[in-house]
C-alpha atoms as a PDB file:
ATOM      1  CA  UNK A   1      11.390   4.228  26.081  1.00  0.00           C
ATOM      2  CA  UNK A   2       7.596   4.102  25.868  1.00  0.00           C
ATOM      3  CA  UNK A   3       5.727   4.951  29.067  1.00  0.00           C
ATOM      4  CA  UNK A   4       2.250   3.452  29.728  1.00  0.00           C
ATOM      5  CA  UNK A   5       0.086   6.567  29.877  1.00  0.00           C
ATOM      6  CA  UNK A   6      -2.938   7.657  27.876  1.00  0.00           C
ATOM      7  CA  UNK A   7      -0.661   9.763  25.668  1.00  0.00           C
ATOM      8  CA  UNK A   8       2.578   8.004  24.776  1.00  0.00           C
ATOM      9  CA  UNK A   9       5.880   9.804  24.467  1.00  0.00           C
ATOM     10  CA  UNK A  10       8.857   8.373  22.634  1.00  0.00           C
ATOM     11  CA  UNK A  11      11.911  10.065  24.093  1.00  0.00           C
ATOM     12  CA  UNK A  12      15.169  10.589  22.236  1.00  0.00           C
ATOM     13  CA  UNK A  13      14.856   7.911  19.532  1.00  0.00           C
ATOM     14  CA  UNK A  14      16.571   9.234  16.433  1.00  0.00           C
ATOM     15  CA  UNK A  15      14.933  12.443  15.339  1.00  0.00           C
ATOM     16  CA  UNK A  16      11.531  11.472  16.757  1.00  0.00           C
ATOM     17  CA  UNK A  17      12.230  12.628  20.302  1.00  0.00           C
ATOM     18  CA  UNK A  18       9.361  14.262  22.157  1.00  0.00           C
ATOM     19  CA  UNK A  19       6.643  13.204  19.705  1.00  0.00           C
ATOM     20  CA  UNK A  20       3.340  12.323  21.380  1.00  0.00           C
ATOM     21  CA  UNK A  21       1.518   9.186  20.222  1.00  0.00           C
ATOM     22  CA  UNK A  22      -2.099   8.204  20.692  1.00  0.00           C
ATOM     23  CA  UNK A  23      -1.338   4.497  20.358  1.00  0.00           C
ATOM     24  CA  UNK A  24       1.715   2.251  20.482  1.00  0.00           C
ATOM     25  CA  UNK A  25       1.636  -1.165  18.815  1.00  0.00           C
ATOM     26  CA  UNK A  26       4.245  -3.843  19.466  1.00  0.00           C
ATOM     27  CA  UNK A  27       4.768  -7.047  17.497  1.00  0.00           C
ATOM     28  CA  UNK A  28       4.350  -9.146  20.658  1.00  0.00           C
ATOM     29  CA  UNK A  29       0.948  -7.575  21.353  1.00  0.00           C
ATOM     30  CA  UNK A  30       1.988  -5.768  24.550  1.00  0.00           C
ATOM     31  CA  UNK A  31       1.359  -2.204  23.362  1.00  0.00           C
ATOM     32  CA  UNK A  32      -1.747  -0.110  23.948  1.00  0.00           C
ATOM     33  CA  UNK A  33      -3.517  -2.196  21.309  1.00  0.00           C
ATOM     34  CA  UNK A  34      -2.922  -5.810  20.319  1.00  0.00           C
ATOM     35  CA  UNK A  35      -2.772  -5.051  16.594  1.00  0.00           C
ATOM     36  CA  UNK A  36      -2.411  -2.085  14.252  1.00  0.00           C
ATOM     37  CA  UNK A  37      -6.001  -2.516  13.087  1.00  0.00           C
ATOM     38  CA  UNK A  38      -7.207  -2.520  16.697  1.00  0.00           C
ATOM     39  CA  UNK A  39      -5.478   0.840  17.219  1.00  0.00           C
ATOM     40  CA  UNK A  40      -7.007   2.272  14.028  1.00  0.00           C
ATOM     41  CA  UNK A  41     -10.456   1.087  15.093  1.00  0.00           C
ATOM     42  CA  UNK A  42     -10.106   2.450  18.635  1.00  0.00           C
ATOM     43  CA  UNK A  43      -9.022   5.910  17.453  1.00  0.00           C
ATOM     44  CA  UNK A  44     -11.894   6.016  14.958  1.00  0.00           C
ATOM     45  CA  UNK A  45     -12.444   8.652  12.292  1.00  0.00           C
ATOM     46  CA  UNK A  46     -10.893  11.390  14.463  1.00  0.00           C
ATOM     47  CA  UNK A  47      -7.507   9.806  13.759  1.00  0.00           C
ATOM     48  CA  UNK A  48      -4.325  10.169  15.763  1.00  0.00           C
ATOM     49  CA  UNK A  49      -0.697   9.059  15.659  1.00  0.00           C
ATOM     50  CA  UNK A  50       0.075   5.335  15.916  1.00  0.00           C
ATOM     51  CA  UNK A  51       3.645   4.300  16.641  1.00  0.00           C
ATOM     52  CA  UNK A  52       4.370   0.879  15.153  1.00  0.00           C
ATOM     53  CA  UNK A  53       7.382  -0.603  16.915  1.00  0.00           C
ATOM     54  CA  UNK A  54       9.970  -2.816  15.142  1.00  0.00           C
ATOM     55  CA  UNK A  55       8.815  -6.254  14.032  1.00  0.00           C
ATOM     56  CA  UNK A  56       6.724  -8.046  11.422  1.00  0.00           C
ATOM     57  CA  UNK A  57       2.956  -7.539  11.518  1.00  0.00           C
ATOM     58  CA  UNK A  58       0.817 -10.000   9.580  1.00  0.00           C
ATOM     59  CA  UNK A  59      -2.238  -7.835   9.040  1.00  0.00           C
ATOM     60  CA  UNK A  60      -4.499  -6.440   6.338  1.00  0.00           C
ATOM     61  CA  UNK A  61      -5.448  -2.907   7.382  1.00  0.00           C
ATOM     62  CA  UNK A  62      -8.574  -0.903   6.561  1.00  0.00           C
ATOM     63  CA  UNK A  63      -8.652   2.886   6.989  1.00  0.00           C
ATOM     64  CA  UNK A  64     -12.345   3.781   7.521  1.00  0.00           C
ATOM     65  CA  UNK A  65     -14.334   6.264   5.445  1.00  0.00           C
ATOM     66  CA  UNK A  66     -14.059   9.913   6.588  1.00  0.00           C
ATOM     67  CA  UNK A  67     -10.977   9.306   8.749  1.00  0.00           C
ATOM     68  CA  UNK A  68      -8.943  12.490   9.267  1.00  0.00           C
ATOM     69  CA  UNK A  69      -5.334  13.050  10.328  1.00  0.00           C
ATOM     70  CA  UNK A  70      -4.349   9.437  10.949  1.00  0.00           C
ATOM     71  CA  UNK A  71      -0.614   8.681  11.014  1.00  0.00           C
ATOM     72  CA  UNK A  72       1.000   5.247  10.863  1.00  0.00           C
ATOM     73  CA  UNK A  73       4.608   5.778  11.898  1.00  0.00           C
ATOM     74  CA  UNK A  74       7.498   3.346  12.286  1.00  0.00           C
ATOM     75  CA  UNK A  75      11.082   3.944  13.350  1.00  0.00           C
ATOM     76  CA  UNK A  76      12.707   2.804  10.067  1.00  0.00           C
ATOM     77  CA  UNK A  77      11.502   0.779   7.069  1.00  0.00           C
ATOM     78  CA  UNK A  78      14.166  -1.892   7.567  1.00  0.00           C
ATOM     79  CA  UNK A  79      12.827  -2.539  11.069  1.00  0.00           C
ATOM     80  CA  UNK A  80       9.060  -2.744  10.602  1.00  0.00           C
ATOM     81  CA  UNK A  81       7.170  -4.809   7.989  1.00  0.00           C
ATOM     82  CA  UNK A  82       3.393  -4.936   7.515  1.00  0.00           C
ATOM     83  CA  UNK A  83       2.553  -8.068   5.538  1.00  0.00           C
ATOM     84  CA  UNK A  84      -0.884  -8.733   4.088  1.00  0.00           C
ATOM     85  CA  UNK A  85      -1.739 -12.428   3.768  1.00  0.00           C
ATOM     86  CA  UNK A  86      -5.543 -12.501   3.410  1.00  0.00           C
ATOM     87  CA  UNK A  87      -6.763 -13.681  -0.008  1.00  0.00           C
ATOM     88  CA  UNK A  88      -8.324 -10.891  -2.057  1.00  0.00           C
ATOM     89  CA  UNK A  89      -7.378  -8.065   0.326  1.00  0.00           C
ATOM     90  CA  UNK A  90      -4.840  -5.274  -0.046  1.00  0.00           C
ATOM     91  CA  UNK A  91      -2.278  -4.781   2.693  1.00  0.00           C
ATOM     92  CA  UNK A  92      -3.618  -1.266   3.415  1.00  0.00           C
ATOM     93  CA  UNK A  93      -7.088  -0.512   2.045  1.00  0.00           C
ATOM     94  CA  UNK A  94      -8.018   3.176   2.245  1.00  0.00           C
ATOM     95  CA  UNK A  95     -11.753   3.864   2.111  1.00  0.00           C
ATOM     96  CA  UNK A  96     -13.270   6.927   0.455  1.00  0.00           C
ATOM     97  CA  UNK A  97     -12.978  10.511   1.694  1.00  0.00           C
ATOM     98  CA  UNK A  98      -9.974   9.979   3.964  1.00  0.00           C
ATOM     99  CA  UNK A  99      -8.076  13.213   4.666  1.00  0.00           C
ATOM    100  CA  UNK A 100      -4.604  13.829   6.052  1.00  0.00           C
ATOM    101  CA  UNK A 101      -3.376  10.215   6.116  1.00  0.00           C
ATOM    102  CA  UNK A 102       0.352  10.005   6.841  1.00  0.00           C
ATOM    103  CA  UNK A 103       2.407   6.811   6.458  1.00  0.00           C
ATOM    104  CA  UNK A 104       6.101   6.936   7.379  1.00  0.00           C
ATOM    105  CA  UNK A 105       9.110   4.682   7.994  1.00  0.00           C
ATOM    106  CA  UNK A 106       7.400   1.354   7.221  1.00  0.00           C
ATOM    107  CA  UNK A 107       7.780  -1.563   4.797  1.00  0.00           C
ATOM    108  CA  UNK A 108       4.891  -3.306   3.037  1.00  0.00           C
ATOM    109  CA  UNK A 109       4.364  -6.702   1.435  1.00  0.00           C
ATOM    110  CA  UNK A 110       1.435  -8.792   0.187  1.00  0.00           C
ATOM    111  CA  UNK A 111       1.686 -12.549  -0.321  1.00  0.00           C
ATOM    112  CA  UNK A 112      -1.600 -12.770  -2.292  1.00  0.00           C
ATOM    113  CA  UNK A 113      -0.644 -10.562  -5.290  1.00  0.00           C
ATOM    114  CA  UNK A 114      -2.804  -7.680  -4.067  1.00  0.00           C
ATOM    115  CA  UNK A 115      -1.850  -4.004  -3.801  1.00  0.00           C
ATOM    116  CA  UNK A 116       0.216  -2.789  -0.878  1.00  0.00           C
ATOM    117  CA  UNK A 117      -1.460   0.604  -0.330  1.00  0.00           C
ATOM    118  CA  UNK A 118      -4.750   0.975  -2.203  1.00  0.00           C
ATOM    119  CA  UNK A 119      -6.947   4.060  -2.294  1.00  0.00           C
ATOM    120  CA  UNK A 120     -10.133   3.368  -4.228  1.00  0.00           C
ATOM    121  CA  UNK A 121     -11.845   6.603  -3.171  1.00  0.00           C
ATOM    122  CA  UNK A 122     -10.879  10.257  -3.022  1.00  0.00           C
ATOM    123  CA  UNK A 123      -8.061  10.539  -0.452  1.00  0.00           C
ATOM    124  CA  UNK A 124      -6.888  14.081   0.157  1.00  0.00           C
ATOM    125  CA  UNK A 125      -3.620  15.342   1.648  1.00  0.00           C
ATOM    126  CA  UNK A 126      -2.094  11.847   1.801  1.00  0.00           C
ATOM    127  CA  UNK A 127       1.656  11.562   2.357  1.00  0.00           C
ATOM    128  CA  UNK A 128       3.764   8.409   2.115  1.00  0.00           C
ATOM    129  CA  UNK A 129       7.341   9.059   3.194  1.00  0.00           C
ATOM    130  CA  UNK A 130      10.416   6.848   3.620  1.00  0.00           C
ATOM    131  CA  UNK A 131       8.597   3.556   3.025  1.00  0.00           C
ATOM    132  CA  UNK A 132       9.652   0.359   1.240  1.00  0.00           C
ATOM    133  CA  UNK A 133       7.361  -1.608  -1.092  1.00  0.00           C
ATOM    134  CA  UNK A 134       8.600  -5.155  -1.540  1.00  0.00           C
ATOM    135  CA  UNK A 135       6.128  -7.757  -2.767  1.00  0.00           C
ATOM    136  CA  UNK A 136       2.699  -7.705  -4.379  1.00  0.00           C
ATOM    137  CA  UNK A 137       0.815  -6.259  -7.335  1.00  0.00           C
ATOM    138  CA  UNK A 138       1.022  -2.429  -7.137  1.00  0.00           C
ATOM    139  CA  UNK A 139       2.955  -0.606  -4.435  1.00  0.00           C
ATOM    140  CA  UNK A 140       0.725   2.494  -4.259  1.00  0.00           C
ATOM    141  CA  UNK A 141      -2.555   2.340  -6.180  1.00  0.00           C
ATOM    142  CA  UNK A 142      -4.982   5.244  -6.592  1.00  0.00           C
ATOM    143  CA  UNK A 143      -7.366   3.667  -9.070  1.00  0.00           C
ATOM    144  CA  UNK A 144     -10.738   5.042  -8.009  1.00  0.00           C
ATOM    145  CA  UNK A 145     -11.967   8.616  -7.760  1.00  0.00           C
ATOM    146  CA  UNK A 146      -9.075  11.050  -7.955  1.00  0.00           C
ATOM    147  CA  UNK A 147      -7.766  12.487  -4.706  1.00  0.00           C
ATOM    148  CA  UNK A 148      -5.754  15.660  -4.228  1.00  0.00           C
ATOM    149  CA  UNK A 149      -2.327  16.626  -2.900  1.00  0.00           C
ATOM    150  CA  UNK A 150      -0.705  13.213  -2.650  1.00  0.00           C
ATOM    151  CA  UNK A 151       2.986  13.159  -1.721  1.00  0.00           C
ATOM    152  CA  UNK A 152       5.246  10.137  -2.235  1.00  0.00           C
ATOM    153  CA  UNK A 153       8.763  10.969  -1.065  1.00  0.00           C
ATOM    154  CA  UNK A 154      11.943   8.985  -0.342  1.00  0.00           C
ATOM    155  CA  UNK A 155      10.295   5.618  -0.944  1.00  0.00           C
ATOM    156  CA  UNK A 156      11.869   2.434  -2.315  1.00  0.00           C
ATOM    157  CA  UNK A 157      10.073   0.120  -4.762  1.00  0.00           C
ATOM    158  CA  UNK A 158      12.171  -3.033  -4.976  1.00  0.00           C
ATOM    159  CA  UNK A 159      11.215  -6.711  -5.013  1.00  0.00           C
ATOM    160  CA  UNK A 160      11.852  -8.459  -1.706  1.00  0.00           C
ATOM    161  CA  UNK A 161      10.354 -10.463   1.175  1.00  0.00           C
ATOM    162  CA  UNK A 162      10.525 -13.629  -0.932  1.00  0.00           C
ATOM    163  CA  UNK A 163       8.551 -12.265  -3.881  1.00  0.00           C
ATOM    164  CA  UNK A 164       8.355  -9.590  -6.577  1.00  0.00           C
ATOM    165  CA  UNK A 165       6.631  -6.253  -7.017  1.00  0.00           C
ATOM    166  CA  UNK A 166       4.766  -6.012 -10.330  1.00  0.00           C
ATOM    167  CA  UNK A 167       4.268  -2.238 -10.485  1.00  0.00           C
ATOM    168  CA  UNK A 168       5.402   0.677  -8.351  1.00  0.00           C
ATOM    169  CA  UNK A 169       2.690   3.355  -8.593  1.00  0.00           C
ATOM    170  CA  UNK A 170      -0.652   3.836 -10.363  1.00  0.00           C
ATOM    171  CA  UNK A 171      -1.925   7.372  -9.726  1.00  0.00           C
ATOM    172  CA  UNK A 172      -4.969   9.515 -10.499  1.00  0.00           C
ATOM    173  CA  UNK A 173      -4.378  12.347  -8.039  1.00  0.00           C
ATOM    174  CA  UNK A 174      -4.475  16.057  -8.665  1.00  0.00           C
ATOM    175  CA  UNK A 175      -1.581  18.158  -7.380  1.00  0.00           C
ATOM    176  CA  UNK A 176       0.564  15.094  -6.682  1.00  0.00           C
ATOM    177  CA  UNK A 177       4.323  14.809  -6.195  1.00  0.00           C
ATOM    178  CA  UNK A 178       6.598  11.775  -6.488  1.00  0.00           C
ATOM    179  CA  UNK A 179      10.091  12.783  -5.404  1.00  0.00           C
ATOM    180  CA  UNK A 180      13.413  11.267  -4.305  1.00  0.00           C
ATOM    181  CA  UNK A 181      12.230   7.666  -4.792  1.00  0.00           C
ATOM    182  CA  UNK A 182      14.167   4.589  -5.929  1.00  0.00           C
ATOM    183  CA  UNK A 183      12.783   1.955  -8.320  1.00  0.00           C
ATOM    184  CA  UNK A 184      14.421  -1.386  -9.081  1.00  0.00           C
ATOM    185  CA  UNK A 185      13.201  -4.797 -10.224  1.00  0.00           C
ATOM    186  CA  UNK A 186      13.317  -6.968 -13.326  1.00  0.00           C
ATOM    187  CA  UNK A 187       9.940  -6.777 -15.058  1.00  0.00           C
ATOM    188  CA  UNK A 188       8.700  -4.071 -12.707  1.00  0.00           C
ATOM    189  CA  UNK A 189       6.505  -1.349 -14.153  1.00  0.00           C
ATOM    190  CA  UNK A 190       7.212   2.140 -12.840  1.00  0.00           C
ATOM    191  CA  UNK A 191       4.748   5.034 -12.475  1.00  0.00           C
ATOM    192  CA  UNK A 192       1.476   5.024 -14.403  1.00  0.00           C
ATOM    193  CA  UNK A 193      -0.538   8.247 -14.528  1.00  0.00           C
ATOM    194  CA  UNK A 194      -4.162   8.066 -15.652  1.00  0.00           C
ATOM    195  CA  UNK A 195      -7.041  10.565 -15.485  1.00  0.00           C
ATOM    196  CA  UNK A 196      -5.485  13.160 -13.192  1.00  0.00           C
ATOM    197  CA  UNK A 197      -4.259  16.736 -13.207  1.00  0.00           C
ATOM    198  CA  UNK A 198      -0.978  18.397 -12.278  1.00  0.00           C
ATOM    199  CA  UNK A 199       1.636  15.907 -11.107  1.00  0.00           C
ATOM    200  CA  UNK A 200       5.360  16.425 -10.577  1.00  0.00           C
ATOM    201  CA  UNK A 201       7.811  13.527 -10.850  1.00  0.00           C
ATOM    202  CA  UNK A 202      11.224  14.818  -9.853  1.00  0.00           C
ATOM    203  CA  UNK A 203      14.628  13.662  -8.638  1.00  0.00           C
ATOM    204  CA  UNK A 204      13.864   9.939  -8.719  1.00  0.00           C
ATOM    205  CA  UNK A 205      16.145   7.071  -9.739  1.00  0.00           C
ATOM    206  CA  UNK A 206      15.341   3.908 -11.696  1.00  0.00           C
ATOM    207  CA  UNK A 207      17.768   0.998 -11.950  1.00  0.00           C
ATOM    208  CA  UNK A 208      17.267  -2.169 -13.968  1.00  0.00           C
ATOM    209  CA  UNK A 209      13.491  -2.001 -14.559  1.00  0.00           C
ATOM    210  CA  UNK A 210      12.844  -3.884 -17.788  1.00  0.00           C
ATOM    211  CA  UNK A 211       9.421  -2.274 -18.353  1.00  0.00           C
ATOM    212  CA  UNK A 212       8.557   1.463 -18.534  1.00  0.00           C
ATOM    213  CA  UNK A 213       9.749   3.998 -15.992  1.00  0.00           C
ATOM    214  CA  UNK A 214       6.873   6.480 -16.502  1.00  0.00           C
ATOM    215  CA  UNK A 215       3.689   5.999 -18.537  1.00  0.00           C
ATOM    216  CA  UNK A 216       1.260   8.914 -18.924  1.00  0.00           C
ATOM    217  CA  UNK A 217      -2.319   8.378 -20.097  1.00  0.00           C
ATOM    218  CA  UNK A 218      -5.071  11.008 -20.191  1.00  0.00           C
ATOM    219  CA  UNK A 219      -3.352  13.397 -17.807  1.00  0.00           C
ATOM    220  CA  UNK A 220      -3.221  17.190 -17.750  1.00  0.00           C
ATOM    221  CA  UNK A 221      -0.131  19.158 -16.700  1.00  0.00           C
ATOM    222  CA  UNK A 222       2.738  16.806 -15.966  1.00  0.00           C
ATOM    223  CA  UNK A 223       6.262  17.855 -14.971  1.00  0.00           C
ATOM    224  CA  UNK A 224       9.036  15.252 -15.245  1.00  0.00           C
ATOM    225  CA  UNK A 225      12.311  16.763 -14.168  1.00  0.00           C
ATOM    226  CA  UNK A 226      15.708  15.760 -12.838  1.00  0.00           C
ATOM    227  CA  UNK A 227      15.175  11.984 -12.912  1.00  0.00           C
ATOM    228  CA  UNK A 228      17.752   9.309 -13.735  1.00  0.00           C
ATOM    229  CA  UNK A 229      16.554   6.157 -15.504  1.00  0.00           C
ATOM    230  CA  UNK A 230      19.198   3.474 -15.929  1.00  0.00           C
ATOM    231  CA  UNK A 231      18.615   0.142 -17.650  1.00  0.00           C
ATOM    232  CA  UNK A 232      14.880   0.661 -18.218  1.00  0.00           C
ATOM    233  CA  UNK A 233      13.001  -1.036 -21.036  1.00  0.00           C
ATOM    234  CA  UNK A 234      11.155   2.160 -21.941  1.00  0.00           C
ATOM    235  CA  UNK A 235      11.859   5.568 -20.463  1.00  0.00           C
ATOM    236  CA  UNK A 236       8.843   7.883 -20.693  1.00  0.00           C
ATOM    237  CA  UNK A 237       5.716   6.815 -22.584  1.00  0.00           C
ATOM    238  CA  UNK A 238       3.334   9.683 -23.373  1.00  0.00           C
ATOM    239  CA  UNK A 239      -0.181   9.249 -24.778  1.00  0.00           C
ATOM    240  CA  UNK A 240      -1.422  11.528 -27.546  1.00  0.00           C
ATOM    241  CA  UNK A 241      -4.238  12.733 -25.243  1.00  0.00           C
ATOM    242  CA  UNK A 242      -1.934  14.604 -22.861  1.00  0.00           C
ATOM    243  CA  UNK A 243      -2.032  18.356 -22.342  1.00  0.00           C
ATOM    244  CA  UNK A 244       0.951  20.434 -21.177  1.00  0.00           C
ATOM    245  CA  UNK A 245       3.821  18.072 -20.422  1.00  0.00           C
ATOM    246  CA  UNK A 246       7.241  19.382 -19.368  1.00  0.00           C
ATOM    247  CA  UNK A 247      10.143  16.928 -19.623  1.00  0.00           C
ATOM    248  CA  UNK A 248      13.440  18.487 -18.581  1.00  0.00           C
ATOM    249  CA  UNK A 249      16.880  17.547 -17.333  1.00  0.00           C
ATOM    250  CA  UNK A 250      16.323  13.789 -17.198  1.00  0.00           C
ATOM    251  CA  UNK A 251      19.004  11.178 -17.907  1.00  0.00           C
ATOM    252  CA  UNK A 252      17.752   7.996 -19.583  1.00  0.00           C
ATOM    253  CA  UNK A 253      19.722   4.825 -20.433  1.00  0.00           C
ATOM    254  CA  UNK A 254      17.489   2.372 -22.258  1.00  0.00           C
ATOM    255  CA  UNK A 255      17.579  -1.389 -22.692  1.00  0.00           C
ATOM    256  CA  UNK A 256      14.493  -1.137 -24.939  1.00  0.00           C
ATOM    257  CA  UNK A 257      13.688   0.957 -27.986  1.00  0.00           C
ATOM    258  CA  UNK A 258      11.666   3.993 -26.873  1.00  0.00           C
END
């Protein structure tokens, strides 16, 4: 249960028992803050942990510039959906120079063909764990200035919520890891790497993606290891301008020709 104090404690819920929260948001608006964005704004750039209780939240979120150590945490991705519906806006828009952002146990959708999590500036130490990406343009997009130390772990990229997901990940980070993720969707593009350094893509599974699984462009030091790609149009596409690529112990079953 959640007790109404300045610091909120969720007791004995799964493996989250005893975690202290700085804000609790409920779908009916009865939490500490009426919306997720209101909680983000109240906590400010100093960050904090926001518990997002089960339900569907129709919001487009903005993480302000210079925010540090902000966590958006749900209980399970099949219980909590954040759905962006505003024309021309990403579901989660991360401003520049954000550090230590953590997103866990949530699902994301966008009805306006925008990105689900978009980082246009340098975001450092960002982790996205156990999240589902269901509908929109790109699931996780790092298309601006390269950040560092991004972790994407145990996430699912699969069309849902009444629409399709065009692409799973577009990444420019340095020292990034994409691990233990699942990709599925007819026509879905997988992971695109462009203008970054040192990324590891390991122990992921693709099923039935008719476009590429991994496409590498202008990247330095890439490790692709222990992945299984089943029914993909193209397995691994590598540009001629790549330095130091290790491809090991992957299993690839193609529907295409490369």
